[in-house]
Tab-separated table of C-alpha atoms in Angstrom:
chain	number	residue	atom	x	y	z
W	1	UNK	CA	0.000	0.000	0.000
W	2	UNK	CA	1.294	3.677	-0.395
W	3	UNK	CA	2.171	5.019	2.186
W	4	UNK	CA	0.174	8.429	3.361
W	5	UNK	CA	3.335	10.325	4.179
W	6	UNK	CA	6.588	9.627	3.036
W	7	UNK	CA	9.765	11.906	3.905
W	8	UNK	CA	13.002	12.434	2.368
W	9	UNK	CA	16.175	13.356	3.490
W	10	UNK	CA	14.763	16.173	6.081
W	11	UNK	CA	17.014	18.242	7.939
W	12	UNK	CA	15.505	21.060	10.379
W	13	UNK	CA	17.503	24.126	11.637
W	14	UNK	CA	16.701	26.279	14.405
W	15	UNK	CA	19.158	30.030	13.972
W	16	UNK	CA	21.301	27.872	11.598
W	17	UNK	CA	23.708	26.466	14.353
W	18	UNK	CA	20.905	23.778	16.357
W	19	UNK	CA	20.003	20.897	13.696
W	20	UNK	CA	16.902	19.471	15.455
W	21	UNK	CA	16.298	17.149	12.740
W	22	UNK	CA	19.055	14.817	10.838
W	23	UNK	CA	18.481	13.323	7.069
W	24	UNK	CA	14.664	12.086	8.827
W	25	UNK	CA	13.583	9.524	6.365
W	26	UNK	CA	10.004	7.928	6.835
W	27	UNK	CA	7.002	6.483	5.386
W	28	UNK	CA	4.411	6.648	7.595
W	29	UNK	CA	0.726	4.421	6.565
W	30	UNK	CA	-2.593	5.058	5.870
W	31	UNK	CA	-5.057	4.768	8.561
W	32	UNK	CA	-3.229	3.735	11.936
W	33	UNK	CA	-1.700	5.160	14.534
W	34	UNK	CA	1.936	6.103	14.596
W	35	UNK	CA	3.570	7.268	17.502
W	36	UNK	CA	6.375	8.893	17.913
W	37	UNK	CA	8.117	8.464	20.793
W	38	UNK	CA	11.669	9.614	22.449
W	39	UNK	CA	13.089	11.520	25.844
W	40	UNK	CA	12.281	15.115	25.290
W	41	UNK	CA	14.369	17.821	23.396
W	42	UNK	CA	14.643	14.404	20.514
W	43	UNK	CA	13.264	16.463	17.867
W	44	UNK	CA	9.601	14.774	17.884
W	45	UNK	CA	7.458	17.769	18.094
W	46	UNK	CA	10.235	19.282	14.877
W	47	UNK	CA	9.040	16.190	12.808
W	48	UNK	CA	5.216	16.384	13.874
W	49	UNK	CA	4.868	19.476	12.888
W	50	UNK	CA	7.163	19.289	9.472
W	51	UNK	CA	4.232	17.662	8.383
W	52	UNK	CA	1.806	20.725	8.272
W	53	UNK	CA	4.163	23.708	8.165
W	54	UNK	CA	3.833	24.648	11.043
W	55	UNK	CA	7.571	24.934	11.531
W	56	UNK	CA	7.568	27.665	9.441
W	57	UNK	CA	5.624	29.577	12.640
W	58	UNK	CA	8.945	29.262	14.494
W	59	UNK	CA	11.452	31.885	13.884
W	60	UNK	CA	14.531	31.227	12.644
W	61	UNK	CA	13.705	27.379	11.581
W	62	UNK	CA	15.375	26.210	8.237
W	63	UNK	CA	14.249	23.213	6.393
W	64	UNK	CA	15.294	21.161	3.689
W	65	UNK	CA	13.935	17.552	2.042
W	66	UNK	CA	10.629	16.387	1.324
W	67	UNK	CA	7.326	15.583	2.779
W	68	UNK	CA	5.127	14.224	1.169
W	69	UNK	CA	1.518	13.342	1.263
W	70	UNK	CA	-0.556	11.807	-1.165
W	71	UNK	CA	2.468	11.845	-3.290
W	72	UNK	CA	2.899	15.200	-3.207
W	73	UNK	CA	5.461	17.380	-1.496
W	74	UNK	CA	3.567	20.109	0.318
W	75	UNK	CA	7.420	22.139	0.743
W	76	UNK	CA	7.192	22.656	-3.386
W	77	UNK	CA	6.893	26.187	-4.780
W	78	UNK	CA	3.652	27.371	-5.194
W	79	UNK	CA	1.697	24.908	-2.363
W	80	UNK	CA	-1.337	26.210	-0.510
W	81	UNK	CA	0.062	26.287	2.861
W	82	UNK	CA	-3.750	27.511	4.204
W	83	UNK	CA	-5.070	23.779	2.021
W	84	UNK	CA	-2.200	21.561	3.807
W	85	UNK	CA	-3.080	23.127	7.002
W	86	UNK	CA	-6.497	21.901	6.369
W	87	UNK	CA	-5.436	18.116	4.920
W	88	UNK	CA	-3.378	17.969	7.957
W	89	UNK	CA	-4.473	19.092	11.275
W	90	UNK	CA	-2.874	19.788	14.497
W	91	UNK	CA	-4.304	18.711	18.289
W	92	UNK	CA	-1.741	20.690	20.451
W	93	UNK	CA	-0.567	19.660	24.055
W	94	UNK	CA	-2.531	22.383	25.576
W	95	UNK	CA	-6.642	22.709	24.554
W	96	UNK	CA	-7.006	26.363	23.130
W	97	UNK	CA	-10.937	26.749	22.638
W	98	UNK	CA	-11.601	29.671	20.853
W	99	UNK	CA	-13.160	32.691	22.691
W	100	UNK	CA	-16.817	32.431	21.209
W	101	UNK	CA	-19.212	29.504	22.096
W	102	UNK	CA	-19.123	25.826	22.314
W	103	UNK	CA	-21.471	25.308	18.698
W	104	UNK	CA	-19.427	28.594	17.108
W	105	UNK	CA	-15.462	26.479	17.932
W	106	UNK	CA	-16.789	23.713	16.125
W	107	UNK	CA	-18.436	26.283	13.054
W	108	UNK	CA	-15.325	27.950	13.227
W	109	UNK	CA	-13.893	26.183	10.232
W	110	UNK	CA	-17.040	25.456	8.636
W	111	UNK	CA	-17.980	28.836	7.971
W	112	UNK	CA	-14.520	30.530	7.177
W	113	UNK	CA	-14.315	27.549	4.250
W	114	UNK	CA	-17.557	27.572	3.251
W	115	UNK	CA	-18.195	24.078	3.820
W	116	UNK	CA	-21.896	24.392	5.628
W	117	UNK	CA	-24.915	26.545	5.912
W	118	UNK	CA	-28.263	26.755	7.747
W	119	UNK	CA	-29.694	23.415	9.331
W	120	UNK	CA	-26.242	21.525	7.240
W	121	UNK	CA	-24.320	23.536	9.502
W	122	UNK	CA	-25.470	22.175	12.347
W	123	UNK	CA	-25.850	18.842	11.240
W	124	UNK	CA	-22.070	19.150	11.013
W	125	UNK	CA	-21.269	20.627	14.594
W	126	UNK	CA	-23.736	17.600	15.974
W	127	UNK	CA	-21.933	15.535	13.768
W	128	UNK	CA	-18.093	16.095	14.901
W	129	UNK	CA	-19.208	16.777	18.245
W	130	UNK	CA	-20.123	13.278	18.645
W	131	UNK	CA	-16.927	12.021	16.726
W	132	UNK	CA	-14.685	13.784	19.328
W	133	UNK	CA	-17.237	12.103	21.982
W	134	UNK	CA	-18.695	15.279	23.489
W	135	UNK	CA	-21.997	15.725	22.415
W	136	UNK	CA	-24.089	13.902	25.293
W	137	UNK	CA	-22.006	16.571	27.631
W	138	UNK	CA	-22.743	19.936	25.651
W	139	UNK	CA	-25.517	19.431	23.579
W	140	UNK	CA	-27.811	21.538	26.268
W	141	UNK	CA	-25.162	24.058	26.188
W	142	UNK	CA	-24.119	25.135	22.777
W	143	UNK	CA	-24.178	28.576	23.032
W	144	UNK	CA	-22.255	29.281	26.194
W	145	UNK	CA	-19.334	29.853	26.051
W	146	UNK	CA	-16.119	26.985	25.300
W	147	UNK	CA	-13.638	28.261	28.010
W	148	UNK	CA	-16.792	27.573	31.174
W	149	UNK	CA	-15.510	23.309	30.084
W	150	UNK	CA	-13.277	21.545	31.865
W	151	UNK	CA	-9.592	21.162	30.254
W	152	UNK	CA	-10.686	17.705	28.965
W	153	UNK	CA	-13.910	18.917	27.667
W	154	UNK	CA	-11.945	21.880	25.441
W	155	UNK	CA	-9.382	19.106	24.545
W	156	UNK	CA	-12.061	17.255	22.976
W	157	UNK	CA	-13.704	20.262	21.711
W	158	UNK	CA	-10.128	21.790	19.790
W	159	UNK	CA	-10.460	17.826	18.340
W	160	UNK	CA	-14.302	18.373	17.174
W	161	UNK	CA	-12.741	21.417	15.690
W	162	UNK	CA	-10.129	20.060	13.842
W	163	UNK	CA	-12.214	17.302	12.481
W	164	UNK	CA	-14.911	19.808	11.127
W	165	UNK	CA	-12.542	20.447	8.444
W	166	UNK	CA	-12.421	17.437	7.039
W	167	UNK	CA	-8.847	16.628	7.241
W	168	UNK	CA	-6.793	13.458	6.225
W	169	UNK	CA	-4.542	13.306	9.247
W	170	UNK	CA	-4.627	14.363	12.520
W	171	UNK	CA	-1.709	14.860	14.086
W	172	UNK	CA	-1.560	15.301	18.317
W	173	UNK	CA	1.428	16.347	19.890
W	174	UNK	CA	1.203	14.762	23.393
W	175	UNK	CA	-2.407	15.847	23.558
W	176	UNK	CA	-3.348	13.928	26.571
W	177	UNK	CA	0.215	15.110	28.530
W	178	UNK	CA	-2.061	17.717	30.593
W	179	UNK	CA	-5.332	16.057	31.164
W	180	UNK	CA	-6.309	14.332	33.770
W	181	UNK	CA	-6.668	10.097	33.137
W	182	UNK	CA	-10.262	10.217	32.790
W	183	UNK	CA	-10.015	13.079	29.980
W	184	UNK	CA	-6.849	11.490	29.055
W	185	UNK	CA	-8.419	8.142	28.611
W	186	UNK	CA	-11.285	9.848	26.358
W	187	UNK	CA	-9.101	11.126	23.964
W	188	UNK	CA	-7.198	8.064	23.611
W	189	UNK	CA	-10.252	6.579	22.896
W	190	UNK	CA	-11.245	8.795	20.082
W	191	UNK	CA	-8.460	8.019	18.379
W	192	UNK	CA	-8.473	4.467	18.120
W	193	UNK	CA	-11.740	5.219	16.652
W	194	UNK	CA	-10.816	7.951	14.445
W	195	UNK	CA	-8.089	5.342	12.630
W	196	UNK	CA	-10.830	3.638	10.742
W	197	UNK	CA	-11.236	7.583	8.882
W	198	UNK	CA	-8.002	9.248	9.444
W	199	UNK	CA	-4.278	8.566	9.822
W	200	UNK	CA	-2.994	9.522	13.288
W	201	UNK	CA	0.365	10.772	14.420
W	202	UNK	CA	1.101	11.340	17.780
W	203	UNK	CA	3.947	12.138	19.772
W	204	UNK	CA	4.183	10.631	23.425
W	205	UNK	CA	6.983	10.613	25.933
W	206	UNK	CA	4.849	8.185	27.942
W	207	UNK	CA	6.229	4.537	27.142
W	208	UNK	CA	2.742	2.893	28.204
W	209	UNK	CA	0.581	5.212	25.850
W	210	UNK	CA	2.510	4.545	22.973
W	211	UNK	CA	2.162	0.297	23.603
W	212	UNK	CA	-1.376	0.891	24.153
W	213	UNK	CA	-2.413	3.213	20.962
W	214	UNK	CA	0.526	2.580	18.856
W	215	UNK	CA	0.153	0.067	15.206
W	216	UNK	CA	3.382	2.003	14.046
W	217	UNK	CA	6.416	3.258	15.868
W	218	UNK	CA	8.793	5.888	15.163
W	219	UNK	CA	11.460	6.145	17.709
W	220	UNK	CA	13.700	8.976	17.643
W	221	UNK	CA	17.267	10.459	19.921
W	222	UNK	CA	18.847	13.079	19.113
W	223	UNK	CA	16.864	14.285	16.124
W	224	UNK	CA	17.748	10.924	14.528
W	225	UNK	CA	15.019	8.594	13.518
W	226	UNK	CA	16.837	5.267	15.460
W	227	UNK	CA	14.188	2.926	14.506
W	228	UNK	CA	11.000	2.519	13.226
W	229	UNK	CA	8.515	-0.526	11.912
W	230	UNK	CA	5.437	-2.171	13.286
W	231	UNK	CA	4.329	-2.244	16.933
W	232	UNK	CA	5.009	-5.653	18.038
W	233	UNK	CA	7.993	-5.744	16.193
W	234	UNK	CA	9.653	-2.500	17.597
W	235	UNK	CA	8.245	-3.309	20.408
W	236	UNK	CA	9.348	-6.615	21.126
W	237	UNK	CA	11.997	-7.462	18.827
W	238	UNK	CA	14.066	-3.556	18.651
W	239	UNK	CA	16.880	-4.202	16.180
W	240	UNK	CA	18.828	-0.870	18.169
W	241	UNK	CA	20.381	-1.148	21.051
W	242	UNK	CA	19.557	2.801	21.841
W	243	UNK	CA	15.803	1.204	21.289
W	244	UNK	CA	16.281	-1.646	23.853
W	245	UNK	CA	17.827	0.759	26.477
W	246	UNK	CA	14.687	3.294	25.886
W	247	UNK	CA	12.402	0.535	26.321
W	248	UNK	CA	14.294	-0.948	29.455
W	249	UNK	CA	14.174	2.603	30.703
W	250	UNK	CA	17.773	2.439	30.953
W	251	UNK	CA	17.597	6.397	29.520
């Protein structure tokens, strides 16, 4: 099958001197979960967010290679950065609910793209309300406003968001890392579900999250990719000895 992203030879500067990332080369597949997992400062948030442009939000960043998705590199001259954005959206570590209500978050999108109108439109916010698992809790509620929920509730509210956009991926940088295990547990749930629609990346730092969620491993140090391959097999048979000591929790 071909892969969903594939990247080539990437190399990420930060003010020319800090490489975060070093010739990164991936494929990462359709409709699973891939985590991404290393100790912090390994350059896992760097390659998450290569994959939407968002690096280009940090000053001073420098990038060279290829990523592709869909076959198509979204770093070529000319690419709709506001369209790749869209394909490819971002869960952050910290919930950021837009300050308007709880049915407007989730319109947000709808409305600035001109996806949805009228009774359609909220069709649609019932819709990915429920995919994000929230609807039962807000539906009574919609026009008050998104910052009275609790941190759990706005995470999966910023995910209803996201989703209302129809993207391909989603990507979550350690977007359960301040929740509380209930919430945490919710969203972890969600995206097991959202697999069978999307392709999910995440980054974790938590060994146990990544066995639980992960089909697909990435493990990085350094801002090296060390090893990567199937679950059970990076898992259980690591071919790197820098894997084995992560997983032993040697480092």
């Amino acid at each position: 099958m071909q892969p969903h992203i594939q990247i080539r030879n990437l190399n990420v500067f930060y003010n020319r001197d800090q490489q975060a990332l070093k010739n990164v080369n991936l494929e990462i597949p359709h409709n699973q979960i891939t985590v991404i997992m290393g100790p912090s400062g390994c350059g896992k948030t760097t390659l998450l967010k290569s994959m939407n442009r968002f690096l280009e939000l940090t000053d001073g960043s420098q990038i060279s290679g290829q990523v592709l998705i869909d076959g198509e590199d979204i770093y070529a001259t000319g690419m709709d950065v506001t369209e790749i954005r869209k394909k490819a959206g971002l869960l952050a570590q910290h919930p950021y609910p837009l300050p308007m209500s709880i049915f407007d978050n989730v319109a947000f999108g709808l409305r600035i793209h001109q996806m949805k109108k009228g009774r359609h439109l909220e069709y649609a916010v019932q819709h990915y309300l429920e995919a994000a698992g929230l609807w039962t809790e807000v539906k009574d509620r919609l026009h008050q406003p998104a910052t009275r929920l609790s941190i759990g509730q706005q995470q999966r509210l910023c995910l209803a968001r996201g989703l209302a956009v129809e993207p391909e991926i989603l990507l979550a940088d350690e977007a359960t890392s301040a929740l509380d295990p209930i919430s945490a547990q919710h969203i972890e749930e969600r995206l097991v579900d959202l697999k069978k629609e999307y392709t999910v990346v995440l980054v974790t730092h938590i060994l146990r999250q990544a066995k639980r969620l992960a089909d697909y491993v990435i493990f990085m140090y350094l801002g090296e990719v060390v090893e990567c391959g199937p679950a059970i097999q990076v898992f259980d048979h690591p071919q790197q000895e820098r894997t084995r000591a992560y997983l032993e929790g040697r480092f």
